[in-house]
């Protein structure tokens, strides 16, 4: 579109200087059709008005108006709009399910389009999404800070919701971000408690092999024990223990001022979105943790727009001034519990089995974020995966073998047998009428450290061999057979001479 100055020049040169349209077009470097268009518009204004001077003044004071026509969109086709609408609908569905912090942003939708081979501009995508939204956001100004290498690292929590075996589970995401390099680390836990707080720090320092001079926190309950006055805060024993072991200083930001640790505030949202915005269904927690670490390594290897370097490259500069991390800090809660009549201990409404000869005894229990360890006189007796559900029975059937030998009839309806689908199926198919034999088989497997998978494999081999009846004795014999591996004897001069002598002796005998 031409400027107001060019429009004025066209009219003045045509009516005051008497130049032809062709010469005006050549002199002003505009199309002759454009020159003819504005001359016709001016003549139309003269015919509609009597005073030519007033028309000239009014017309030349108005900027040129571009008359937009309804054109077909070249990039934003109906198929592209439908795909964007689908992603927006998925965002809306996530919001209805309570996954509002794992929504795809405009840049993520643009990446998804490019990943599908759709060549479209980011601005076009933003304009289309904005046209479908009527919400306005308040704007706030912030002061950009400058940080030195190795000076500050920020920590924060975030919530994620994942589908583990089609079950929606809520986790707490612990995120660390370097203020200088944006080097990131994250791990998720079942709850936001002291053990998870300490273990996340131990995992971070083990991941970086270094310690930053200062750690920055908000007013989280696992870091702030209590407020002293209006601005002073007293750290928790967990934070003091971490400080003393890793020798870093700490700083608390003001209440409701997350921008004071803006790197990690954005990192929580960034890691959550990049890791679980696209994929949030996993077969196991370990698979989800592996996916998270894969995403973090990918983000740390991505080149940053402002610096032109990756977070790994900038972190390499920080390593030169960072202190080396000491040995890992042991993080565990120690309690003493009494074994009840069901040969279990109770911790936070959940029951964990122990060997049945300990009924009525007091035992030492070490609680980790992922595991429950049971000790007596310093010896490890049992270990269970920690459950964060309510009123669960976590049972190991080998803990009740002595009791089952005395009460074999209690085996079929026991929680211990029902807790293992593999053993329960094996019992129903082959040993339902012989509970004592099955108990002896379980005792043999426990003493010889035979896993459930290996036991099931032995039974399958017996089935394929054509055995009519599968018994405990046949299964134990098959489990006891060990395949011997032939050892390779190096072929040297002595071996060659021995082979020659044996061949000669064989020839004499024959």
GROMACS .gro file of C-alpha atoms in nm, residues 154-509:
model
  356
  154UNK     CA    1   1.676  -2.232   4.232
  155UNK     CA    2   1.443  -2.505   4.359
  156UNK     CA    3   1.067  -2.545   4.338
  157UNK     CA    4   0.787  -2.800   4.344
  158UNK     CA    5   0.526  -2.864   4.079
  159UNK     CA    6   0.237  -3.106   4.044
  160UNK     CA    7   0.196  -3.356   3.762
  161UNK     CA    8  -0.073  -3.614   3.694
  162UNK     CA    9   0.018  -3.927   3.502
  163UNK     CA   10  -0.165  -4.238   3.394
  164UNK     CA   11   0.022  -4.541   3.533
  165UNK     CA   12  -0.134  -4.859   3.393
  166UNK     CA   13  -0.446  -4.657   3.305
  167UNK     CA   14  -0.476  -4.526   3.662
  168UNK     CA   15  -0.451  -4.150   3.717
  169UNK     CA   16  -0.182  -4.086   3.980
  170UNK     CA   17  -0.072  -3.752   4.123
  171UNK     CA   18   0.301  -3.685   4.171
  172UNK     CA   19   0.513  -3.398   4.300
  173UNK     CA   20   0.782  -3.274   4.059
  174UNK     CA   21   1.104  -3.139   4.217
  175UNK     CA   22   1.289  -2.906   3.979
  176UNK     CA   23   1.637  -2.748   4.002
  177UNK     CA   24   1.753  -2.472   3.766
  178UNK     CA   25   2.082  -2.285   3.745
  179UNK     CA   26   2.021  -1.910   3.727
  180UNK     CA   27   2.324  -1.859   3.500
  181UNK     CA   28   2.307  -2.149   3.255
  182UNK     CA   29   1.944  -2.266   3.284
  183UNK     CA   30   2.087  -2.614   3.342
  184UNK     CA   31   1.793  -2.822   3.463
  185UNK     CA   32   1.728  -3.133   3.667
  186UNK     CA   33   1.399  -3.283   3.782
  187UNK     CA   34   1.264  -3.586   3.965
  188UNK     CA   35   0.913  -3.671   4.083
  189UNK     CA   36   0.793  -3.825   4.407
  190UNK     CA   37   0.468  -3.948   4.553
  191UNK     CA   38   0.428  -3.660   4.797
  192UNK     CA   39   0.589  -3.329   4.891
  193UNK     CA   40   0.737  -3.434   5.224
  194UNK     CA   41   1.073  -3.398   5.399
  195UNK     CA   42   1.213  -3.725   5.264
  196UNK     CA   43   1.132  -3.630   4.906
  197UNK     CA   44   1.280  -3.283   4.965
  198UNK     CA   45   1.608  -3.427   5.092
  199UNK     CA   46   1.630  -3.710   4.839
  200UNK     CA   47   1.571  -3.469   4.550
  201UNK     CA   48   1.868  -3.260   4.665
  202UNK     CA   49   2.086  -3.568   4.703
  203UNK     CA   50   1.987  -3.680   4.352
  204UNK     CA   51   2.057  -3.332   4.209
  205UNK     CA   52   2.404  -3.301   4.361
  206UNK     CA   53   2.483  -3.656   4.252
  207UNK     CA   54   2.365  -3.567   3.900
  208UNK     CA   55   2.579  -3.252   3.874
  209UNK     CA   56   2.869  -3.374   4.091
  210UNK     CA   57   2.892  -3.010   4.205
  211UNK     CA   58   2.743  -2.775   4.467
  212UNK     CA   59   2.623  -2.419   4.400
  213UNK     CA   60   2.710  -2.138   4.639
  214UNK     CA   61   2.346  -2.043   4.706
  215UNK     CA   62   2.012  -2.224   4.685
  216UNK     CA   63   1.691  -2.022   4.650
  217UNK     CA   64   1.353  -2.139   4.786
  218UNK     CA   65   1.005  -2.000   4.824
  219UNK     CA   66   0.803  -2.038   5.145
  220UNK     CA   67   0.749  -2.415   5.111
  221UNK     CA   68   0.671  -2.600   5.435
  222UNK     CA   69   0.957  -2.848   5.391
  223UNK     CA   70   1.210  -2.561   5.385
  224UNK     CA   71   1.058  -2.299   5.620
  225UNK     CA   72   0.998  -2.414   5.978
  226UNK     CA   73   0.835  -2.091   6.097
  227UNK     CA   74   0.823  -1.716   6.039
  228UNK     CA   75   1.018  -1.495   6.279
  229UNK     CA   76   0.882  -1.143   6.247
  230UNK     CA   77   0.755  -1.002   5.919
  231UNK     CA   78   1.043  -1.100   5.694
  232UNK     CA   79   1.270  -1.345   5.879
  233UNK     CA   80   1.217  -1.719   5.830
  234UNK     CA   81   1.363  -2.009   6.023
  235UNK     CA   82   1.480  -2.306   5.810
  236UNK     CA   83   1.373  -2.662   5.884
  237UNK     CA   84   1.606  -2.926   6.026
  238UNK     CA   85   1.610  -3.097   5.686
  239UNK     CA   86   1.739  -2.782   5.515
  240UNK     CA   87   1.995  -2.725   5.791
  241UNK     CA   88   2.113  -3.084   5.752
  242UNK     CA   89   2.151  -3.038   5.376
  243UNK     CA   90   2.334  -2.708   5.428
  244UNK     CA   91   2.576  -2.862   5.675
  245UNK     CA   92   2.655  -3.162   5.456
  246UNK     CA   93   2.683  -2.989   5.116
  247UNK     CA   94   2.800  -2.651   5.253
  248UNK     CA   95   2.580  -2.410   5.057
  249UNK     CA   96   2.397  -2.098   5.170
  250UNK     CA   97   2.025  -2.046   5.120
  251UNK     CA   98   1.784  -1.761   5.053
  252UNK     CA   99   1.405  -1.742   5.079
  253UNK     CA  100   1.210  -1.524   4.837
  254UNK     CA  101   0.920  -1.308   4.954
  255UNK     CA  102   0.571  -1.448   4.986
  256UNK     CA  103   0.368  -1.460   4.664
  257UNK     CA  104   0.668  -1.334   4.464
  258UNK     CA  105   0.761  -1.630   4.252
  259UNK     CA  106   0.930  -1.399   4.002
  260UNK     CA  107   1.216  -1.366   4.251
  261UNK     CA  108   1.314  -1.715   4.142
  262UNK     CA  109   1.180  -1.683   3.791
  263UNK     CA  110   1.414  -1.935   3.629
  264UNK     CA  111   1.279  -2.233   3.818
  265UNK     CA  112   0.920  -2.102   3.809
  266UNK     CA  113   0.933  -2.123   3.433
  267UNK     CA  114   1.134  -2.446   3.442
  268UNK     CA  115   0.862  -2.626   3.637
  269UNK     CA  116   0.607  -2.533   3.375
  270UNK     CA  117   0.857  -2.590   3.092
  271UNK     CA  118   0.971  -2.937   3.200
  272UNK     CA  119   0.617  -3.045   3.288
  273UNK     CA  120   0.491  -2.935   2.948
  274UNK     CA  121   0.780  -3.071   2.742
  275UNK     CA  122   0.786  -3.404   2.928
  276UNK     CA  123   0.423  -3.480   2.999
  277UNK     CA  124   0.226  -3.239   2.781
  278UNK     CA  125   0.248  -3.477   2.486
  279UNK     CA  126   0.292  -3.811   2.665
  280UNK     CA  127   0.131  -3.878   3.002
  281UNK     CA  128   0.047  -4.252   2.990
  282UNK     CA  129   0.305  -4.509   3.104
  283UNK     CA  130   0.315  -4.877   3.195
  284UNK     CA  131   0.520  -4.818   3.510
  285UNK     CA  132   0.667  -4.543   3.727
  286UNK     CA  133   1.018  -4.640   3.617
  287UNK     CA  134   0.920  -4.586   3.254
  288UNK     CA  135   0.789  -4.239   3.343
  289UNK     CA  136   1.114  -4.158   3.526
  290UNK     CA  137   1.321  -4.271   3.227
  291UNK     CA  138   1.110  -4.054   2.997
  292UNK     CA  139   1.160  -3.756   3.227
  293UNK     CA  140   1.540  -3.798   3.230
  294UNK     CA  141   1.542  -3.838   2.851
  295UNK     CA  142   1.352  -3.510   2.817
  296UNK     CA  143   1.581  -3.327   3.061
  297UNK     CA  144   1.894  -3.438   2.876
  298UNK     CA  145   1.732  -3.328   2.552
  299UNK     CA  146   1.643  -2.984   2.692
  300UNK     CA  147   1.992  -2.934   2.835
  301UNK     CA  148   2.135  -3.012   2.491
  302UNK     CA  149   1.907  -2.762   2.314
  303UNK     CA  150   2.068  -2.438   2.196
  304UNK     CA  151   1.931  -2.129   2.373
  305UNK     CA  152   1.817  -1.831   2.167
  306UNK     CA  153   1.971  -1.553   2.378
  307UNK     CA  154   2.317  -1.701   2.433
  308UNK     CA  155   2.349  -1.922   2.128
  309UNK     CA  156   2.484  -2.198   2.356
  310UNK     CA  157   2.333  -2.505   2.512
  311UNK     CA  158   2.276  -2.542   2.886
  312UNK     CA  159   2.542  -2.815   2.888
  313UNK     CA  160   2.798  -2.574   2.742
  314UNK     CA  161   2.714  -2.300   2.992
  315UNK     CA  162   2.716  -2.550   3.279
  316UNK     CA  163   3.067  -2.655   3.173
  317UNK     CA  164   3.172  -2.295   3.243
  318UNK     CA  165   3.012  -2.316   3.589
  319UNK     CA  166   3.187  -2.640   3.679
  320UNK     CA  167   3.519  -2.453   3.687
  321UNK     CA  168   3.404  -2.242   3.985
  322UNK     CA  169   3.170  -2.488   4.158
  323UNK     CA  170   3.268  -2.691   4.463
  324UNK     CA  171   3.284  -3.069   4.428
  325UNK     CA  172   2.991  -3.259   4.579
  326UNK     CA  173   3.072  -3.472   4.887
  327UNK     CA  174   2.951  -3.827   4.945
  328UNK     CA  175   2.576  -3.887   4.933
  329UNK     CA  176   2.376  -3.785   5.237
  330UNK     CA  177   2.175  -4.070   5.388
  331UNK     CA  178   1.807  -3.969   5.392
  332UNK     CA  179   1.573  -4.188   5.594
  333UNK     CA  180   1.322  -4.175   5.877
  334UNK     CA  181   1.390  -4.415   6.163
  335UNK     CA  182   1.099  -4.549   6.372
  336UNK     CA  183   1.042  -4.843   6.604
  337UNK     CA  184   0.720  -5.041   6.554
  338UNK     CA  185   0.561  -5.348   6.707
  339UNK     CA  186   0.462  -5.652   6.500
  340UNK     CA  187   0.091  -5.733   6.534
  341UNK     CA  188  -0.083  -6.072   6.536
  342UNK     CA  189  -0.100  -6.074   6.154
  343UNK     CA  190   0.282  -6.051   6.143
  344UNK     CA  191   0.265  -5.700   5.996
  345UNK     CA  192   0.369  -5.352   6.097
  346UNK     CA  193   0.151  -5.050   6.033
  347UNK     CA  194   0.287  -4.725   5.891
  348UNK     CA  195   0.049  -4.448   5.781
  349UNK     CA  196  -0.254  -4.681   5.756
  350UNK     CA  197  -0.066  -4.937   5.539
  351UNK     CA  198   0.044  -5.280   5.662
  352UNK     CA  199   0.377  -5.439   5.566
  353UNK     CA  200   0.455  -5.805   5.636
  354UNK     CA  201   0.752  -5.930   5.840
  355UNK     CA  202   0.870  -6.289   5.915
  356UNK     CA  203   0.607  -6.460   6.130
  357UNK     CA  204   0.846  -6.549   6.415
  358UNK     CA  205   0.858  -6.178   6.508
  359UNK     CA  206   0.494  -6.150   6.620
  360UNK     CA  207   0.479  -5.930   6.929
  361UNK     CA  208   0.838  -5.802   6.893
  362UNK     CA  209   0.956  -5.444   6.849
  363UNK     CA  210   1.160  -5.392   6.532
  364UNK     CA  211   1.345  -5.102   6.372
  365UNK     CA  212   1.199  -4.960   6.051
  366UNK     CA  213   1.382  -4.736   5.807
  367UNK     CA  214   1.143  -4.535   5.586
  368UNK     CA  215   1.266  -4.409   5.249
  369UNK     CA  216   1.062  -4.228   4.987
  370UNK     CA  217   1.033  -4.543   4.775
  371UNK     CA  218   1.107  -4.826   5.017
  372UNK     CA  219   1.037  -4.964   5.366
  373UNK     CA  220   1.327  -5.154   5.524
  374UNK     CA  221   1.282  -5.368   5.837
  375UNK     CA  222   1.571  -5.443   6.075
  376UNK     CA  223   1.626  -5.633   6.398
  377UNK     CA  224   1.953  -5.593   6.588
  378UNK     CA  225   2.105  -5.426   6.283
  379UNK     CA  226   2.021  -5.712   6.043
  380UNK     CA  227   1.795  -5.650   5.743
  381UNK     CA  228   1.496  -5.884   5.766
  382UNK     CA  229   1.261  -5.758   5.496
  383UNK     CA  230   1.216  -5.486   5.238
  384UNK     CA  231   0.898  -5.361   5.069
  385UNK     CA  232   0.813  -5.106   4.806
  386UNK     CA  233   0.650  -4.817   4.988
  387UNK     CA  234   0.280  -4.763   4.919
  388UNK     CA  235   0.122  -4.417   4.925
  389UNK     CA  236  -0.233  -4.545   4.905
  390UNK     CA  237  -0.459  -4.589   5.205
  391UNK     CA  238  -0.527  -4.911   5.399
  392UNK     CA  239  -0.318  -5.138   5.177
  393UNK     CA  240  -0.174  -5.478   5.269
  394UNK     CA  241   0.176  -5.529   5.127
  395UNK     CA  242   0.245  -5.897   5.186
  396UNK     CA  243   0.536  -6.131   5.101
  397UNK     CA  244   0.416  -6.491   5.119
  398UNK     CA  245   0.758  -6.623   5.228
  399UNK     CA  246   0.711  -6.442   5.561
  400UNK     CA  247   0.429  -6.686   5.652
  401UNK     CA  248   0.576  -7.023   5.546
  402UNK     CA  249   0.629  -7.148   5.903
  403UNK     CA  250   0.269  -7.063   5.991
  404UNK     CA  251   0.136  -7.224   5.672
  405UNK     CA  252   0.321  -7.547   5.758
  406UNK     CA  253   0.119  -7.561   6.080
  407UNK     CA  254  -0.205  -7.434   5.920
  408UNK     CA  255  -0.207  -7.551   5.555
  409UNK     CA  256  -0.582  -7.504   5.526
  410UNK     CA  257  -0.542  -7.128   5.569
  411UNK     CA  258  -0.342  -7.098   5.247
  412UNK     CA  259  -0.623  -7.100   4.988
  413UNK     CA  260  -0.809  -6.796   5.123
  414UNK     CA  261  -0.511  -6.601   5.253
  415UNK     CA  262  -0.420  -6.247   5.154
  416UNK     CA  263  -0.061  -6.367   5.117
  417UNK     CA  264  -0.154  -6.602   4.831
  418UNK     CA  265  -0.393  -6.350   4.673
  419UNK     CA  266  -0.117  -6.087   4.665
  420UNK     CA  267   0.068  -6.285   4.394
  421UNK     CA  268  -0.134  -6.357   4.079
  422UNK     CA  269   0.134  -6.595   3.951
  423UNK     CA  270   0.141  -6.813   4.264
  424UNK     CA  271  -0.237  -6.806   4.301
  425UNK     CA  272  -0.288  -6.929   3.945
  426UNK     CA  273  -0.027  -7.201   3.995
  427UNK     CA  274  -0.194  -7.315   4.318
  428UNK     CA  275  -0.544  -7.329   4.167
  429UNK     CA  276  -0.435  -7.526   3.859
  430UNK     CA  277  -0.203  -7.787   4.012
  431UNK     CA  278  -0.196  -7.785   4.394
  432UNK     CA  279  -0.545  -7.696   4.514
  433UNK     CA  280  -0.586  -8.041   4.671
  434UNK     CA  281  -0.224  -8.060   4.790
  435UNK     CA  282  -0.160  -7.744   4.994
  436UNK     CA  283   0.126  -7.903   5.195
  437UNK     CA  284   0.317  -7.992   4.878
  438UNK     CA  285   0.271  -7.638   4.750
  439UNK     CA  286   0.397  -7.495   5.081
  440UNK     CA  287   0.705  -7.722   5.062
  441UNK     CA  288   0.764  -7.600   4.707
  442UNK     CA  289   0.742  -7.237   4.820
  443UNK     CA  290   0.982  -7.310   5.105
  444UNK     CA  291   1.228  -7.466   4.860
  445UNK     CA  292   1.203  -7.163   4.629
  446UNK     CA  293   1.257  -6.925   4.919
  447UNK     CA  294   1.565  -7.107   5.051
  448UNK     CA  295   1.720  -7.136   4.703
  449UNK     CA  296   1.620  -6.783   4.594
  450UNK     CA  297   1.402  -6.903   4.306
  451UNK     CA  298   1.190  -6.621   4.166
  452UNK     CA  299   0.822  -6.654   4.072
  453UNK     CA  300   0.913  -6.616   3.704
  454UNK     CA  301   1.166  -6.899   3.723
  455UNK     CA  302   0.914  -7.121   3.903
  456UNK     CA  303   0.652  -7.052   3.640
  457UNK     CA  304   0.907  -7.128   3.368
  458UNK     CA  305   0.987  -7.465   3.526
  459UNK     CA  306   0.618  -7.557   3.536
  460UNK     CA  307   0.583  -7.458   3.169
  461UNK     CA  308   0.876  -7.684   3.078
  462UNK     CA  309   0.711  -7.974   3.261
  463UNK     CA  310   0.390  -7.914   3.067
  464UNK     CA  311   0.574  -7.919   2.734
  465UNK     CA  312   0.761  -8.238   2.827
  466UNK     CA  313   0.434  -8.433   2.839
  467UNK     CA  314   0.421  -8.498   3.214
  468UNK     CA  315   0.072  -8.610   3.312
  469UNK     CA  316   0.071  -8.473   3.664
  470UNK     CA  317   0.279  -8.181   3.788
  471UNK     CA  318   0.397  -8.233   4.144
  472UNK     CA  319   0.614  -8.040   4.383
  473UNK     CA  320   0.890  -8.305   4.370
  474UNK     CA  321   0.913  -8.298   3.989
  475UNK     CA  322   0.923  -7.919   3.994
  476UNK     CA  323   1.198  -7.914   4.257
  477UNK     CA  324   1.403  -8.166   4.059
  478UNK     CA  325   1.375  -7.954   3.746
  479UNK     CA  326   1.465  -7.640   3.941
  480UNK     CA  327   1.763  -7.820   4.097
  481UNK     CA  328   1.908  -7.928   3.764
  482UNK     CA  329   2.182  -7.687   3.666
  483UNK     CA  330   2.311  -7.676   3.314
  484UNK     CA  331   2.686  -7.718   3.324
  485UNK     CA  332   2.883  -7.507   3.086
  486UNK     CA  333   3.188  -7.659   2.921
  487UNK     CA  334   3.505  -7.469   2.999
  488UNK     CA  335   3.730  -7.377   2.711
  489UNK     CA  336   4.080  -7.520   2.745
  490UNK     CA  337   4.347  -7.321   2.565
  491UNK     CA  338   4.517  -7.524   2.294
  492UNK     CA  339   4.890  -7.501   2.374
  493UNK     CA  340   5.187  -7.736   2.315
  494UNK     CA  341   5.106  -7.959   2.616
  495UNK     CA  342   4.748  -8.010   2.501
  496UNK     CA  343   4.864  -8.100   2.151
  497UNK     CA  344   5.111  -8.359   2.287
  498UNK     CA  345   4.839  -8.509   2.509
  499UNK     CA  346   4.601  -8.538   2.215
  500UNK     CA  347   4.873  -8.709   2.011
  501UNK     CA  348   4.947  -8.962   2.287
  502UNK     CA  349   4.578  -9.040   2.334
  503UNK     CA  350   4.538  -9.095   1.961
  504UNK     CA  351   4.834  -9.336   1.957
  505UNK     CA  352   4.698  -9.530   2.255
  506UNK     CA  353   4.355  -9.553   2.092
  507UNK     CA  354   4.515  -9.692   1.776
  508UNK     CA  355   4.701  -9.961   1.977
  509UNK     CA  356   4.385 -10.068   2.160
   0.00000   0.00000   0.00000
